[in-house]
mmCIF file of C-alpha atoms in Angstrom:
data_model
loop_
_atom_site.group_PDB
_atom_site.id
_atom_site.type_symbol
_atom_site.label_atom_id
_atom_site.label_comp_id
_atom_site.label_asym_id
_atom_site.label_seq_id
_atom_site.Cartn_x
_atom_site.Cartn_y
_atom_site.Cartn_z
ATOM 1 C CA MET O 1 102.754 102.737 88.651
ATOM 2 C CA GLU O 2 99.863 104.926 88.674
ATOM 3 C CA ASP O 3 96.363 103.040 88.365
ATOM 4 C CA ARG O 4 95.771 105.136 84.901
ATOM 5 C CA TYR O 5 98.489 103.157 83.196
ATOM 6 C CA PHE O 6 96.734 99.972 83.112
ATOM 7 C CA GLN O 7 97.295 98.229 79.838
ATOM 8 C CA THR O 8 99.576 95.316 79.839
ATOM 9 C CA ALA O 9 101.500 96.983 77.147
ATOM 10 C CA ASP O 10 102.215 100.075 79.181
ATOM 11 C CA LEU O 11 103.072 98.318 82.093
ATOM 12 C CA TYR O 12 105.559 96.241 80.281
ATOM 13 C CA VAL O 13 107.415 99.161 78.588
ATOM 14 C CA GLU O 14 107.690 101.074 81.551
ATOM 15 C CA SER O 15 109.325 97.956 83.525
ATOM 16 C CA LEU O 16 112.279 98.472 80.960
ATOM 17 C CA TYR O 17 112.993 101.697 82.155
ATOM 18 C CA GLU O 18 114.803 103.087 85.390
ATOM 19 C CA LYS O 19 113.079 105.682 87.624
ATOM 20 C CA ASP O 20 114.287 109.325 86.699
ATOM 21 C CA ALA O 21 115.048 111.293 89.692
ATOM 22 C CA ASP O 22 113.841 114.545 88.286
ATOM 23 C CA LEU O 23 110.574 113.273 87.263
ATOM 24 C CA GLU O 24 110.075 111.492 90.386
ATOM 25 C CA ARG O 25 110.536 114.582 92.126
ATOM 26 C CA VAL O 26 107.881 116.212 89.979
ATOM 27 C CA ARG O 27 105.241 113.097 91.056
ATOM 28 C CA GLN O 28 106.354 113.654 94.734
ATOM 29 C CA SER O 29 105.706 117.486 94.804
ATOM 30 C CA ILE O 30 102.352 117.223 92.749
ATOM 31 C CA ALA O 31 101.321 114.646 95.388
ATOM 32 C CA ASP O 32 102.655 117.043 98.332
ATOM 33 C CA ASN O 33 100.763 120.018 96.950
ATOM 34 C CA GLY O 34 97.359 118.325 96.498
ATOM 35 C CA MET O 35 97.454 118.565 92.735
ATOM 36 C CA PRO O 36 95.803 116.361 90.351
ATOM 37 C CA GLU O 37 98.197 113.756 89.246
ATOM 38 C CA ILE O 38 97.493 114.119 85.424
ATOM 39 C CA SER O 39 100.972 114.409 84.101
ATOM 40 C CA VAL O 40 101.697 113.098 80.661
ATOM 41 C CA ALA O 41 102.435 109.378 80.832
ATOM 42 C CA PRO O 42 106.286 108.286 81.089
ATOM 43 C CA GLY O 43 106.479 106.993 78.006
ATOM 44 C CA TYR O 44 105.170 110.135 75.901
ATOM 45 C CA GLY O 45 107.289 111.916 78.295
ATOM 46 C CA ARG O 46 110.346 110.427 76.535
ATOM 47 C CA LEU O 47 108.748 110.834 73.317
ATOM 48 C CA LEU O 48 108.459 114.432 73.725
ATOM 49 C CA THR O 49 112.248 114.902 74.482
ATOM 50 C CA LEU O 50 112.947 112.865 71.138
ATOM 51 C CA LEU O 51 110.532 114.698 69.128
ATOM 52 C CA VAL O 52 112.148 118.056 70.278
ATOM 53 C CA GLY O 53 115.468 116.942 69.797
ATOM 54 C CA MET O 54 114.962 114.944 66.415
ATOM 55 C CA SER O 55 113.022 118.112 64.978
ATOM 56 C CA GLY O 56 115.603 120.470 65.571
ATOM 57 C CA ALA O 57 112.848 122.690 67.335
ATOM 58 C CA LYS O 58 114.166 125.577 69.211
ATOM 59 C CA ARG O 59 111.210 127.516 70.177
ATOM 60 C CA LEU O 60 108.693 125.672 72.257
ATOM 61 C CA LEU O 61 105.060 126.386 73.720
ATOM 62 C CA GLU O 62 103.397 124.333 76.260
ATOM 63 C CA ILE O 63 99.798 124.881 77.173
ATOM 64 C CA GLY O 64 99.330 123.296 80.729
ATOM 65 C CA ALA O 65 102.439 123.285 83.060
ATOM 66 C CA LEU O 66 100.713 121.495 86.087
ATOM 67 C CA GLY O 67 103.746 120.463 88.020
ATOM 68 C CA GLY O 68 106.407 120.874 85.567
ATOM 69 C CA TYR O 69 106.589 117.077 84.183
ATOM 70 C CA SER O 70 106.117 117.728 80.364
ATOM 71 C CA GLY O 71 107.967 120.847 80.800
ATOM 72 C CA ILE O 72 111.268 119.094 81.925
ATOM 73 C CA CYS O 73 110.766 116.457 78.952
ATOM 74 C CA LEU O 74 110.493 119.258 76.571
ATOM 75 C CA ALA O 75 113.135 121.426 77.853
ATOM 76 C CA ARG O 76 115.433 118.493 77.791
ATOM 77 C CA GLY O 77 115.078 118.152 74.030
ATOM 78 C CA LEU O 78 116.409 121.317 73.523
ATOM 79 C CA ASN O 79 120.009 120.383 74.787
ATOM 80 C CA GLY O 80 120.397 124.100 76.227
ATOM 81 C CA GLU O 81 119.698 125.761 72.731
ATOM 82 C CA GLY O 82 116.373 127.684 72.543
ATOM 83 C CA LYS O 83 113.358 128.476 74.674
ATOM 84 C CA LEU O 84 110.280 127.018 76.232
ATOM 85 C CA PHE O 85 107.151 129.164 76.748
ATOM 86 C CA SER O 86 104.824 127.547 79.157
ATOM 87 C CA LEU O 87 101.407 128.665 79.882
ATOM 88 C CA GLU O 88 99.731 127.947 83.283
ATOM 89 C CA LEU O 89 96.470 128.889 84.525
ATOM 90 C CA LYS O 90 97.224 128.822 88.368
ATOM 91 C CA GLU O 91 99.860 130.526 89.968
ATOM 92 C CA GLU O 92 100.415 128.027 92.585
ATOM 93 C CA PHE O 93 100.619 125.346 90.036
ATOM 94 C CA ALA O 94 103.399 127.241 87.952
ATOM 95 C CA ALA O 95 105.665 128.146 91.338
ATOM 96 C CA VAL O 96 105.836 124.175 91.885
ATOM 97 C CA ALA O 97 106.692 123.630 87.952
ATOM 98 C CA ARG O 98 109.092 126.287 88.092
ATOM 99 C CA ALA O 99 110.729 124.999 91.260
ATOM 100 C CA ASN O 100 110.971 121.617 89.788
ATOM 101 C CA VAL O 101 112.472 122.670 86.335
ATOM 102 C CA GLU O 102 115.043 125.047 88.206
ATOM 103 C CA ALA O 103 115.916 121.698 90.321
ATOM 104 C CA ALA O 104 116.396 119.737 86.990
ATOM 105 C CA GLY O 105 119.053 122.399 85.887
ATOM 106 C CA LEU O 106 116.466 123.944 83.129
ATOM 107 C CA GLY O 107 115.156 127.156 84.482
ATOM 108 C CA ALA O 108 117.348 129.262 82.481
ATOM 109 C CA ILE O 109 115.513 128.152 79.264
ATOM 110 C CA VAL O 110 111.677 128.326 80.563
ATOM 111 C CA GLU O 111 109.525 130.956 80.781
ATOM 112 C CA TYR O 112 106.210 130.967 82.563
ATOM 113 C CA ARG O 113 103.039 132.916 81.761
ATOM 114 C CA ILE O 114 100.167 132.937 84.109
ATOM 115 C CA GLY O 115 96.431 133.147 83.544
ATOM 116 C CA GLU O 116 94.039 132.215 80.923
ATOM 117 C CA ALA O 117 95.646 130.437 78.146
ATOM 118 C CA LEU O 118 93.402 132.293 75.222
ATOM 119 C CA PRO O 119 94.409 135.815 75.996
ATOM 120 C CA ALA O 120 98.041 134.699 76.444
ATOM 121 C CA LEU O 121 98.186 133.095 73.084
ATOM 122 C CA GLU O 122 96.683 136.340 71.818
ATOM 123 C CA LYS O 123 99.525 138.106 73.687
ATOM 124 C CA LEU O 124 102.137 136.039 72.004
ATOM 125 C CA ASP O 125 100.547 136.553 68.699
ATOM 126 C CA GLU O 126 101.033 140.275 69.162
ATOM 127 C CA GLU O 127 104.358 140.120 70.329
ATOM 128 C CA GLY O 128 105.477 138.182 67.142
ATOM 129 C CA GLU O 129 106.168 135.130 68.655
ATOM 130 C CA ARG O 130 106.257 131.843 66.539
ATOM 131 C CA PHE O 131 107.050 128.528 67.539
ATOM 132 C CA ASP O 132 108.395 125.114 66.133
ATOM 133 C CA PHE O 133 106.898 122.722 68.724
ATOM 134 C CA PHE O 134 103.547 122.606 70.394
ATOM 135 C CA PHE O 135 102.298 120.743 73.492
ATOM 136 C CA ILE O 136 98.544 120.573 74.200
ATOM 137 C CA ASP O 137 97.603 119.346 77.590
ATOM 138 C CA ALA O 138 95.139 121.864 79.271
ATOM 139 C CA ASP O 139 91.607 122.094 79.810
ATOM 140 C CA LYS O 140 89.728 119.830 77.107
ATOM 141 C CA GLY O 141 86.924 122.321 76.551
ATOM 142 C CA ASN O 142 89.452 124.535 74.629
ATOM 143 C CA TYR O 143 91.419 121.832 72.537
ATOM 144 C CA VAL O 144 89.980 122.850 69.317
ATOM 145 C CA ASN O 145 91.037 126.676 69.919
ATOM 146 C CA TYR O 146 94.406 125.493 71.055
ATOM 147 C CA LEU O 147 94.762 123.681 67.944
ATOM 148 C CA ASP O 148 93.713 127.092 65.948
ATOM 149 C CA TRP O 149 95.969 129.086 67.844
ATOM 150 C CA ALA O 150 98.939 126.645 67.435
ATOM 151 C CA ILE O 151 98.304 126.430 63.423
ATOM 152 C CA ARG O 152 98.435 130.322 63.789
ATOM 153 C CA LEU O 153 101.644 130.595 65.531
ATOM 154 C CA ALA O 154 103.461 128.031 63.899
ATOM 155 C CA ASN O 155 106.440 128.159 61.884
ATOM 156 C CA PRO O 156 106.513 126.070 58.730
ATOM 157 C CA GLY O 157 107.155 122.255 59.499
ATOM 158 C CA ALA O 158 106.261 122.979 63.298
ATOM 159 C CA LEU O 159 105.121 119.878 65.240
ATOM 160 C CA ILE O 160 101.676 119.978 67.281
ATOM 161 C CA VAL O 161 101.389 117.333 69.909
ATOM 162 C CA GLY O 162 98.048 116.712 71.986
ATOM 163 C CA ASP O 163 97.499 114.405 74.984
ATOM 164 C CA ASN O 164 94.824 112.515 76.261
ATOM 165 C CA ALA O 165 93.304 111.790 72.861
ATOM 166 C CA LEU O 166 91.426 108.849 74.237
ATOM 167 C CA LEU O 167 90.098 110.417 77.537
ATOM 168 C CA HIS O 168 90.345 107.149 79.459
ATOM 169 C CA GLY O 169 88.120 105.743 76.725
ATOM 170 C CA LYS O 170 85.475 108.213 76.612
ATOM 171 C CA THR O 171 86.225 109.384 73.181
ATOM 172 C CA MET O 172 85.542 105.811 71.530
ATOM 173 C CA ASP O 173 82.496 105.337 73.742
ATOM 174 C CA PRO O 174 79.420 106.453 71.562
ATOM 175 C CA ALA O 175 77.340 106.672 74.880
ATOM 176 C CA ALA O 176 79.559 109.421 75.892
ATOM 177 C CA LYS O 177 78.258 112.846 75.551
ATOM 178 C CA GLY O 178 80.000 115.300 77.338
ATOM 179 C CA ASN O 179 81.128 118.934 76.292
ATOM 180 C CA SER O 180 84.859 118.113 76.839
ATOM 181 C CA VAL O 181 84.429 114.447 75.023
ATOM 182 C CA GLN O 182 82.739 115.785 71.895
ATOM 183 C CA ILE O 183 85.510 118.794 71.676
ATOM 184 C CA VAL O 184 88.342 116.041 72.200
ATOM 185 C CA ARG O 185 86.712 114.022 69.247
ATOM 186 C CA GLU O 186 86.718 117.094 67.400
ATOM 187 C CA PHE O 187 90.306 117.848 68.134
ATOM 188 C CA ASN O 188 91.372 114.293 67.151
ATOM 189 C CA LYS O 189 89.545 114.548 63.812
ATOM 190 C CA ARG O 190 90.952 117.905 63.070
ATOM 191 C CA MET O 191 94.310 116.436 63.671
ATOM 192 C CA ALA O 192 93.898 113.648 61.387
ATOM 193 C CA THR O 193 92.205 115.338 58.429
ATOM 194 C CA ASP O 194 93.019 118.947 58.494
ATOM 195 C CA PRO O 195 94.536 119.884 55.175
ATOM 196 C CA ARG O 196 97.377 122.144 56.767
ATOM 197 C CA LEU O 197 98.634 119.103 58.812
ATOM 198 C CA GLU O 198 100.151 115.635 58.493
ATOM 199 C CA GLY O 199 100.388 113.050 61.426
ATOM 200 C CA THR O 200 99.319 110.286 63.379
ATOM 201 C CA ILE O 201 97.439 109.096 66.420
ATOM 202 C CA LEU O 202 99.147 107.044 69.021
ATOM 203 C CA PRO O 203 96.742 104.845 70.840
ATOM 204 C CA ALA O 204 99.037 103.729 73.840
ATOM 205 C CA TYR O 205 98.722 105.094 77.573
ATOM 206 C CA ASP O 206 95.763 107.601 77.190
ATOM 207 C CA GLY O 207 96.529 108.653 73.416
ATOM 208 C CA LEU O 208 98.722 111.205 71.787
ATOM 209 C CA CYS O 209 98.050 113.352 68.779
ATOM 210 C CA ILE O 210 100.951 114.077 66.719
ATOM 211 C CA ALA O 211 100.837 116.530 63.524
ATOM 212 C CA ARG O 212 103.249 118.530 61.215
ATOM 213 C CA VAL O 213 102.339 121.739 60.009
ATOM 214 C CA LYS O 214 102.949 121.587 56.312
ATOM 215 C CA GLY O 215 105.062 124.303 55.022
#
């Protein structure tokens, strides 16, 4: 268990579940390639799978692939029907993610787009792409921009999920004044109060925002 899952409740919950071979492969590949170990928390990975499956979403958009952990969780929820678009800044990270997703038997339903996310989102808009589910887990300084794009690209009733709402406690600390902290605070506020959305914020692990786009 990684040190960042320090809360007693988190440790207890994770102790109830057996290790997932595909996701453990992702963790190991991230460590082997010297990538940051910042994948979505295991409990929230399971929640992503549940949310995709329960909502019936078929067109998914992930902003931030890293090593493929969240991509596997999202794609599993599709049950072979639909497609996940995954945006990743770094080609070398996308290569690791692609290999892990393919090893999990999900490569046929995942498409990677490499480069800066904002131009990629604009390109998806130009192509007429619309989505049922968004997972935002990339550079925190653009979280509000990503939310704006998610709302723009959303089908009615789409779900928008954003990780790291707590930033390891920084969003709750009045003394924390960094740019990323302030932007994530604004993201959280928008997810909670934007009249186009309805949802909640879960405080376990490092926090997760979930909202539905009103249709």
